[in-house]
Coordinates of C-alpha atoms in Angstrom, one line a residue:
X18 CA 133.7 95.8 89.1
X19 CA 133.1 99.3 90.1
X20 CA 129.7 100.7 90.9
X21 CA 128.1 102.0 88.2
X22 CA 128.1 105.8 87.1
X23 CA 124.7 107.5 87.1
X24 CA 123.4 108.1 83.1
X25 CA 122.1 111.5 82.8
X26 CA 119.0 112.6 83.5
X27 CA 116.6 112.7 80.5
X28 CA 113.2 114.7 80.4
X29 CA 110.0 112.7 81.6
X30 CA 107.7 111.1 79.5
X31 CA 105.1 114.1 78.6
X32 CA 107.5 117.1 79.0
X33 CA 109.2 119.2 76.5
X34 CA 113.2 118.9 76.7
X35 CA 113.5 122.4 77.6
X36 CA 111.7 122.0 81.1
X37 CA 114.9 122.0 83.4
X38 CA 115.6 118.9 85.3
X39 CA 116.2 119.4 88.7
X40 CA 116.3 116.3 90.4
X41 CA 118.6 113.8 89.8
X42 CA 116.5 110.6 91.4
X43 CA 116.6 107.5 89.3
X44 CA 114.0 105.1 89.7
X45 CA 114.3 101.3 89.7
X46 CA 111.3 98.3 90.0
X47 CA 112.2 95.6 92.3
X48 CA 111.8 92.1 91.2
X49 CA 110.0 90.8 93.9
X50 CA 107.7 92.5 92.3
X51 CA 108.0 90.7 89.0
X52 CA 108.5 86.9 90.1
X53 CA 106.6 85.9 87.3
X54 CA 108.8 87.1 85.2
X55 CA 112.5 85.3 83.7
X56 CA 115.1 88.0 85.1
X57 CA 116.1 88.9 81.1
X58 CA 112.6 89.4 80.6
X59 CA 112.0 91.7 83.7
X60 CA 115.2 93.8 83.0
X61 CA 114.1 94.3 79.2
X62 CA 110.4 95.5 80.5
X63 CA 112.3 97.6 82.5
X64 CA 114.7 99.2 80.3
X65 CA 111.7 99.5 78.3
X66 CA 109.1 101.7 80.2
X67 CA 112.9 103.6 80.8
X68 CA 113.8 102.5 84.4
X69 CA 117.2 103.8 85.7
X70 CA 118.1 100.4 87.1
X71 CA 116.8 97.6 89.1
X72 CA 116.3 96.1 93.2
X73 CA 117.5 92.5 91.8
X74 CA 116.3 89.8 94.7
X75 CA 118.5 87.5 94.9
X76 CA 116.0 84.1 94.5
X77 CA 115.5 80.7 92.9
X78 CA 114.3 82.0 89.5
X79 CA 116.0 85.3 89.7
X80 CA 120.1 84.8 89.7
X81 CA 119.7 82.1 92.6
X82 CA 122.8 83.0 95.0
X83 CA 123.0 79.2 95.9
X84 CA 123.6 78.3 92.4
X85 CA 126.7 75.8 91.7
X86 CA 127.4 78.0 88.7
X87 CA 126.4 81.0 90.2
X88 CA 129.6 82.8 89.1
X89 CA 128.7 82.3 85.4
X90 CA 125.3 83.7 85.9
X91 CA 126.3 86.4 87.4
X92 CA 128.9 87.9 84.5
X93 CA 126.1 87.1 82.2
X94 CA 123.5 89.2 84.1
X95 CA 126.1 91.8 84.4
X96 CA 126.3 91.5 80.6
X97 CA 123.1 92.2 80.4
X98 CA 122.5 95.2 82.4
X99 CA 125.9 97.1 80.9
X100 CA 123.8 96.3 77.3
X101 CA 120.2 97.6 79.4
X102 CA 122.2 101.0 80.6
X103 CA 120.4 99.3 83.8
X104 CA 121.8 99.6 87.9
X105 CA 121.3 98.0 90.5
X106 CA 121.4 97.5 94.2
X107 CA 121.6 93.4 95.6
X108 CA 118.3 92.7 97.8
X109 CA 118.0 89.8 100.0
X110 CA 114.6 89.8 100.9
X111 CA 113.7 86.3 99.2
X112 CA 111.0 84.4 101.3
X113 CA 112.5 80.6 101.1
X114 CA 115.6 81.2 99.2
X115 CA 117.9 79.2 102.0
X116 CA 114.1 77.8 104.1
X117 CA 111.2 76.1 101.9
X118 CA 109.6 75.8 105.2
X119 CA 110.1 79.4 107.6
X120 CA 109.5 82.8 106.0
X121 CA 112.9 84.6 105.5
X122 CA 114.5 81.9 107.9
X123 CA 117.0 81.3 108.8
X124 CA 117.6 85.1 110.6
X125 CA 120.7 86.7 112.3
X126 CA 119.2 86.6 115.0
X127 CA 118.4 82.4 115.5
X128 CA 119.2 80.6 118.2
X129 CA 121.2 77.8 116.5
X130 CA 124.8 79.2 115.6
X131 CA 124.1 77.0 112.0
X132 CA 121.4 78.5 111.1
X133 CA 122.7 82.0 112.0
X134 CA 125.9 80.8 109.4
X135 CA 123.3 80.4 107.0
X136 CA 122.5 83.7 106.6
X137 CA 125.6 85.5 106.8
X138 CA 127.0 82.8 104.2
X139 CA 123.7 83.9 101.9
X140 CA 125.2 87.7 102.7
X141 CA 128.8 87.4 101.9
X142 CA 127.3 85.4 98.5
X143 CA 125.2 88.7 97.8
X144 CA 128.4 91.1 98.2
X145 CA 130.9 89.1 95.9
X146 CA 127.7 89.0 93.8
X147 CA 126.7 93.0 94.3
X148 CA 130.6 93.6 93.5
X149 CA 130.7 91.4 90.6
X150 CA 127.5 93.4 89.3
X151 CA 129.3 97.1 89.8
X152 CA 125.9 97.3 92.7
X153 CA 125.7 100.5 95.0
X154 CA 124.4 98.8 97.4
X155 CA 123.7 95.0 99.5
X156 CA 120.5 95.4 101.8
X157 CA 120.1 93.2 104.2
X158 CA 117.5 93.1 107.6
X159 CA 117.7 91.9 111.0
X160 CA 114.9 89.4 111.3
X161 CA 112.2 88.7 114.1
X162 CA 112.8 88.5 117.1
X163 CA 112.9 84.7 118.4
X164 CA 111.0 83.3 121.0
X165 CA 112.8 82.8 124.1
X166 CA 115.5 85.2 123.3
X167 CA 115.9 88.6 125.0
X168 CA 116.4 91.6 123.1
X169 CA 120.1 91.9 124.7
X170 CA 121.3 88.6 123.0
X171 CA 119.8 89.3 120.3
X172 CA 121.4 92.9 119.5
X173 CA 124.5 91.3 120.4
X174 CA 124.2 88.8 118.0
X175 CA 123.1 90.6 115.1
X176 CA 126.2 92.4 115.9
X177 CA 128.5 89.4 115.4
X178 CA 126.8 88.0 112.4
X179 CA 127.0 91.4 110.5
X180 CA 131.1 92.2 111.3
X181 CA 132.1 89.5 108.6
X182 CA 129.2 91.0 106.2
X183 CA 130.6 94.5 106.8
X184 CA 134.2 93.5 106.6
X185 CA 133.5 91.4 103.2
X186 CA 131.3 94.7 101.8
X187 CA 134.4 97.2 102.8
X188 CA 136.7 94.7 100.6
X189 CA 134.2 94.7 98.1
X190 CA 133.9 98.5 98.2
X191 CA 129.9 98.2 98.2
X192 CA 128.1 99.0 100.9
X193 CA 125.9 97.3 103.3
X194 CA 122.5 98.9 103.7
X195 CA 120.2 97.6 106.5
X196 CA 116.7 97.6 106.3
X197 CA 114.5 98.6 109.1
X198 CA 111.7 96.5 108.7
X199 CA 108.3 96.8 110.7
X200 CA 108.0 93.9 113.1
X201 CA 111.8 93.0 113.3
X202 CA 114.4 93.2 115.8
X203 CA 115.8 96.6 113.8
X204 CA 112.3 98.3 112.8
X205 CA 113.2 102.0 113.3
X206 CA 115.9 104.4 112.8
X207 CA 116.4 104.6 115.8
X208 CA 116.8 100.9 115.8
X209 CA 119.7 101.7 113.0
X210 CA 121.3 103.7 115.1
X211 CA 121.4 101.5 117.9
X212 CA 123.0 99.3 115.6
X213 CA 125.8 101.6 114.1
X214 CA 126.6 102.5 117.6
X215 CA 127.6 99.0 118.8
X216 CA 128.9 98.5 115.9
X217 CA 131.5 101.4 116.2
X218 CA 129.9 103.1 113.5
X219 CA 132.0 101.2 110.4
X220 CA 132.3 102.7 106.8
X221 CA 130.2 100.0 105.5
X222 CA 127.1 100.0 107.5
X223 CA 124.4 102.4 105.6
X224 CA 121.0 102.6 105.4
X225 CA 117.8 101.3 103.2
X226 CA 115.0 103.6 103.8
X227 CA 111.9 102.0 103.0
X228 CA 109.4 105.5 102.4
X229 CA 106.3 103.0 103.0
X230 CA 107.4 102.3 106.3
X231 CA 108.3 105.5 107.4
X232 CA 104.2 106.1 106.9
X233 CA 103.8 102.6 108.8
X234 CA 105.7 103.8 111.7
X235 CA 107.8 105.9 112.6
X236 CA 107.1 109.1 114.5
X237 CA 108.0 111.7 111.7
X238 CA 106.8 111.9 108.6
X239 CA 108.6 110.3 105.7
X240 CA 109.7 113.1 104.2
X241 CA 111.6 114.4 107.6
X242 CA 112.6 110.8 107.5
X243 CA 114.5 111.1 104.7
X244 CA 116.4 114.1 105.9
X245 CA 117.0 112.9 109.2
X246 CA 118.3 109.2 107.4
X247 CA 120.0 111.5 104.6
X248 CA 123.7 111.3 106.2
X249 CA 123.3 107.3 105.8
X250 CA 121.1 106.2 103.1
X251 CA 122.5 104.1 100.8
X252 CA 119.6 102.2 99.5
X253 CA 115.3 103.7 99.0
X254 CA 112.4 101.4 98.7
X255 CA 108.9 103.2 97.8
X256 CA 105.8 102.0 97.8
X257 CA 102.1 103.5 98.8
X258 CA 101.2 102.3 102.6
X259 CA 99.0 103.7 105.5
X260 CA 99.7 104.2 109.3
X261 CA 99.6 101.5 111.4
X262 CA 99.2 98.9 108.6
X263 CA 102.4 96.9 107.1
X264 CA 100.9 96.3 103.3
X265 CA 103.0 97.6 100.6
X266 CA 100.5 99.5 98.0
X267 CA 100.8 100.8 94.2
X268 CA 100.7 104.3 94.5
X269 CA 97.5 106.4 95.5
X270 CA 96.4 103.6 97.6
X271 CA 98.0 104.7 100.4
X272 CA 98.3 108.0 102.4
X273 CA 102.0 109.4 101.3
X274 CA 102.2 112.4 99.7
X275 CA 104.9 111.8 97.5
X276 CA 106.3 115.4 95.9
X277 CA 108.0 116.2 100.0
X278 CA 109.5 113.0 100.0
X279 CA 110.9 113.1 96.4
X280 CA 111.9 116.9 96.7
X281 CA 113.6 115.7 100.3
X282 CA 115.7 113.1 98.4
X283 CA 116.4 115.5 95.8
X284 CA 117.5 118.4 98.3
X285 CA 119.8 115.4 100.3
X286 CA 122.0 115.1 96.9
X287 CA 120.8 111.1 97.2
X288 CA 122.3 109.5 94.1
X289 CA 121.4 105.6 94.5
X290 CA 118.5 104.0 92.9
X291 CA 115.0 104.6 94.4
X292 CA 112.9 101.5 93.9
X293 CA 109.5 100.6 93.9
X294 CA 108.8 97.5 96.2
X295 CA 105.2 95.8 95.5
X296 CA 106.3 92.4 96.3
X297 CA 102.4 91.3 96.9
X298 CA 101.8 92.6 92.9
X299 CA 103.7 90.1 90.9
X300 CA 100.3 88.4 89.3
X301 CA 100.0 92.6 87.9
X302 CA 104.2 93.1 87.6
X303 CA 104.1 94.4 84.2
X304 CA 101.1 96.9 84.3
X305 CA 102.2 97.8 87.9
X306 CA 106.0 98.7 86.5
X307 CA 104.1 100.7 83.8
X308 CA 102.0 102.8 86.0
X309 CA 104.5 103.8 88.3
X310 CA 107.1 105.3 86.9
X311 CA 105.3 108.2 85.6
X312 CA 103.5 108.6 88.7
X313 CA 107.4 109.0 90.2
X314 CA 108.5 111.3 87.3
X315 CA 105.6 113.2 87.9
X316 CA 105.4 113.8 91.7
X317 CA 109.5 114.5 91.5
X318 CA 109.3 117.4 88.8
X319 CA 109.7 120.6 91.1
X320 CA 106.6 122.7 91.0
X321 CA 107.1 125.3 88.4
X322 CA 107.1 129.2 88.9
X323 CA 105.1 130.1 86.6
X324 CA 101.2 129.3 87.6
X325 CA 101.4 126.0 85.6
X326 CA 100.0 122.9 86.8
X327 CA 102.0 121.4 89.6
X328 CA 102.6 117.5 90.1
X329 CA 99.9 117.4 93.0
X330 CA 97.8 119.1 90.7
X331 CA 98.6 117.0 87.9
X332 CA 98.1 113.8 89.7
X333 CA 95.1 115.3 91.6
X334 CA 93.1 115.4 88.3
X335 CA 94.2 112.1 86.9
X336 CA 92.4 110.5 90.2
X337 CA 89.3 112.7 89.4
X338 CA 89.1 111.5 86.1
X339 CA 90.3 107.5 86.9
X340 CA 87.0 107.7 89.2
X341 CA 84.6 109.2 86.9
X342 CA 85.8 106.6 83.7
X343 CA 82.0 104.8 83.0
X344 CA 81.7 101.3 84.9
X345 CA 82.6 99.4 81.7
X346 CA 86.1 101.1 81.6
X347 CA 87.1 100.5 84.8
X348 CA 89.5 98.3 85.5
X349 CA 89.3 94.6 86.9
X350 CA 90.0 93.8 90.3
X351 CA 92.9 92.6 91.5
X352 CA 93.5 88.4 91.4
X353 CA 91.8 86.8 94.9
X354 CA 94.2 85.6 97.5
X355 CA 93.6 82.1 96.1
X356 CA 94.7 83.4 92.7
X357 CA 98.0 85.8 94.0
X358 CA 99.1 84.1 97.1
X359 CA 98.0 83.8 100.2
X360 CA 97.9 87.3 102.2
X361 CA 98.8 87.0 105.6
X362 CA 96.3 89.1 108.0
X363 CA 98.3 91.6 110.3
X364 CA 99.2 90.6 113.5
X365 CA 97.8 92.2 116.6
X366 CA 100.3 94.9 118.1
X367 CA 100.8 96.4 121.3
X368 CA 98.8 98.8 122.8
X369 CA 99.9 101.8 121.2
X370 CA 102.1 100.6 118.3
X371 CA 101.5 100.5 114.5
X372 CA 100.4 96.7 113.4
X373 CA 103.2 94.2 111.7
X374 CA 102.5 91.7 109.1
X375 CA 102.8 88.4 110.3
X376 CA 106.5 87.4 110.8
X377 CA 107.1 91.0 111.0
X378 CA 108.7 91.1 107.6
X379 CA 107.8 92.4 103.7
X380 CA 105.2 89.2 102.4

């Protein structure tokens, strides 16, 4: 199956058809973020609040790729997302889809040759699966580094694990889009590039740009990340985050000021799915998916000419007046650890460098 066609733009909720749409970003919710969730009822709630399409994870209660009739499962969610209008891009971010023991193990990047098969066999799964789907995109990420190993062998085996991936995703016509991921062996775009240099720099090989971690991170800010990722971005995760700290946020808990980054995406021509990763928010999925796609229709509408309230403006005075709501309308706190998951502190960093969740990777 061919990648899906974009479905036009329509107006955002709250402005008249007339207001010319400039942007042509389409918004998905990830489903990490919705674990709670069966995957028909997740893609209805999505279609619903009027998503563009979906991050689908592939995971034990959402289209597990280790299935026996995986195959089967996988016409009948492609069904379903053709009856939606829904896309999608393939994420394999799963915590213990192949380990019930090791966070996101086993890695490229692991000692034992087995385990190392593992992953890339969990991979070439996600591709036929992606293709089957009509997908834009696979993303994928390097893992930690493992004790014992220098970063030398380690680059050079991340190389060798992703050349079947790659060669399977060019057959497949959907490309691979790795994930530089705060704490891992690939963290940074520059760490990308590294990457698509040894690799020879092959059609397959994109990027997923996770906007959060651009604020975690990286020297530039995330909207000059996006233009300086633009030539290679296949893939966009967003989420609220702060410098320094690897915790995805709904948005306005953060730092980012969204409008640059959305108008940078805009101005790149990007025309994959931009989608919101709170994988820590599933016990709130629902009222989390609800509350951010206006927030992302609002900060993307280009500020008008005309003196009329701009989306900083707008969103500006919806924060005023979300603080000054009496006590008795404010909203509860979110579940306890003990209630959500446990929440793994951040580990200590270098001297110098932002902080990494523990086992370096999206909780």
């Amino acid at each position: 199956m061919s990648p899906r066609q974009p479905t036009p733009a329509v107006p955002p909720e709250g402005l008249p058809e007339s207001t010319p749409q400039l942007h042509p970003l389409r918004f998905g919710y990830g489903t990490n973020g919705l674990a709670d969730l069966r995957l028909d009822d997740a893609l209805t709630l999505l279609a619903d609040l009027g998503y563009d399409g979906v991050g689908l994870t592939l995971d034990h209660m959402h289209l597990d790729p280790l299935a026996p009739d995986i195959a089967t499962r996988t016409r009948r969610v492609a069904r379903r997302l053709d009856a939606l209008g829904l896309d999608v891009t393939v994420e394999t971010g799963a915590r213990y889809v192949l380990d019930p023991r090791r966070k996101h193990g086993p890695s490229l990047l692991d000692p034992d040759p087995a385990d190392r098969a593992r992953r890339v066999d969990l991979l070439l799964r996600a591709v036929r699966i992606a293709g089957d789907l009509g997908a834009h995109a696979v993303h994928c990420f390097s893992g930690t580094l493992p004790p014992g190993t220098d970063r030398d062998t380690a680059w050079k085996r991340l190389a060798e694990t992703l050349a079947p991936v790659l060669e399977a995703a060019a057959t497949a016509g959907v490309p691979l889009a790795v994930e530089p991921e705060p704490g891992h062996l690939l963290a940074t775009l520059a760490d990308f590039h590294e990457l698509r240099l040894l690799l020879g720099d092959p059609a397959p090989l994109g990027l997923t740009l996770d906007i959060g971690h651009c604020q975690c991170l990286e020297p530039l800010p995330p909207a000059d990340c996006v233009r300086a990722a633009a030539p290679w971005l296949r893939h966009v995760q967003i989420e609220d985050m702060r410098r320094g700290v690897h915790e995805h946020l709904p948005f306005g808990d953060g730092e980012i000021d969204f409008p640059p980054v959305l108008a940078a995406l805009r101005d790149a021509g990007y025309q994959g799915l931009t989608v919101v990763e709170l994988p820590r928010h599933s016990h709130a999925g629902p009222r989390q998916a609800e509350l951010s796609l206006p927030f992302l229709h609002r900060a993307a509408t280009p500020a008008p000419a005309d003196g009329r309230t701009t989306a900083s403006e707008a969103l500006a005075r919806r924060a005023e007046h979300q603080a000054s709501r009496p006590a008795h309308q404010t909203p509860p706190p979110p579940l306890p650890p003990q209630l959500s998951g446990p929440v793994p502190a951040p580990s200590p960093a270098p001297p110098g460098e932002p902080s990494a969740t523990q086992e370096g990777s999206t909780p």
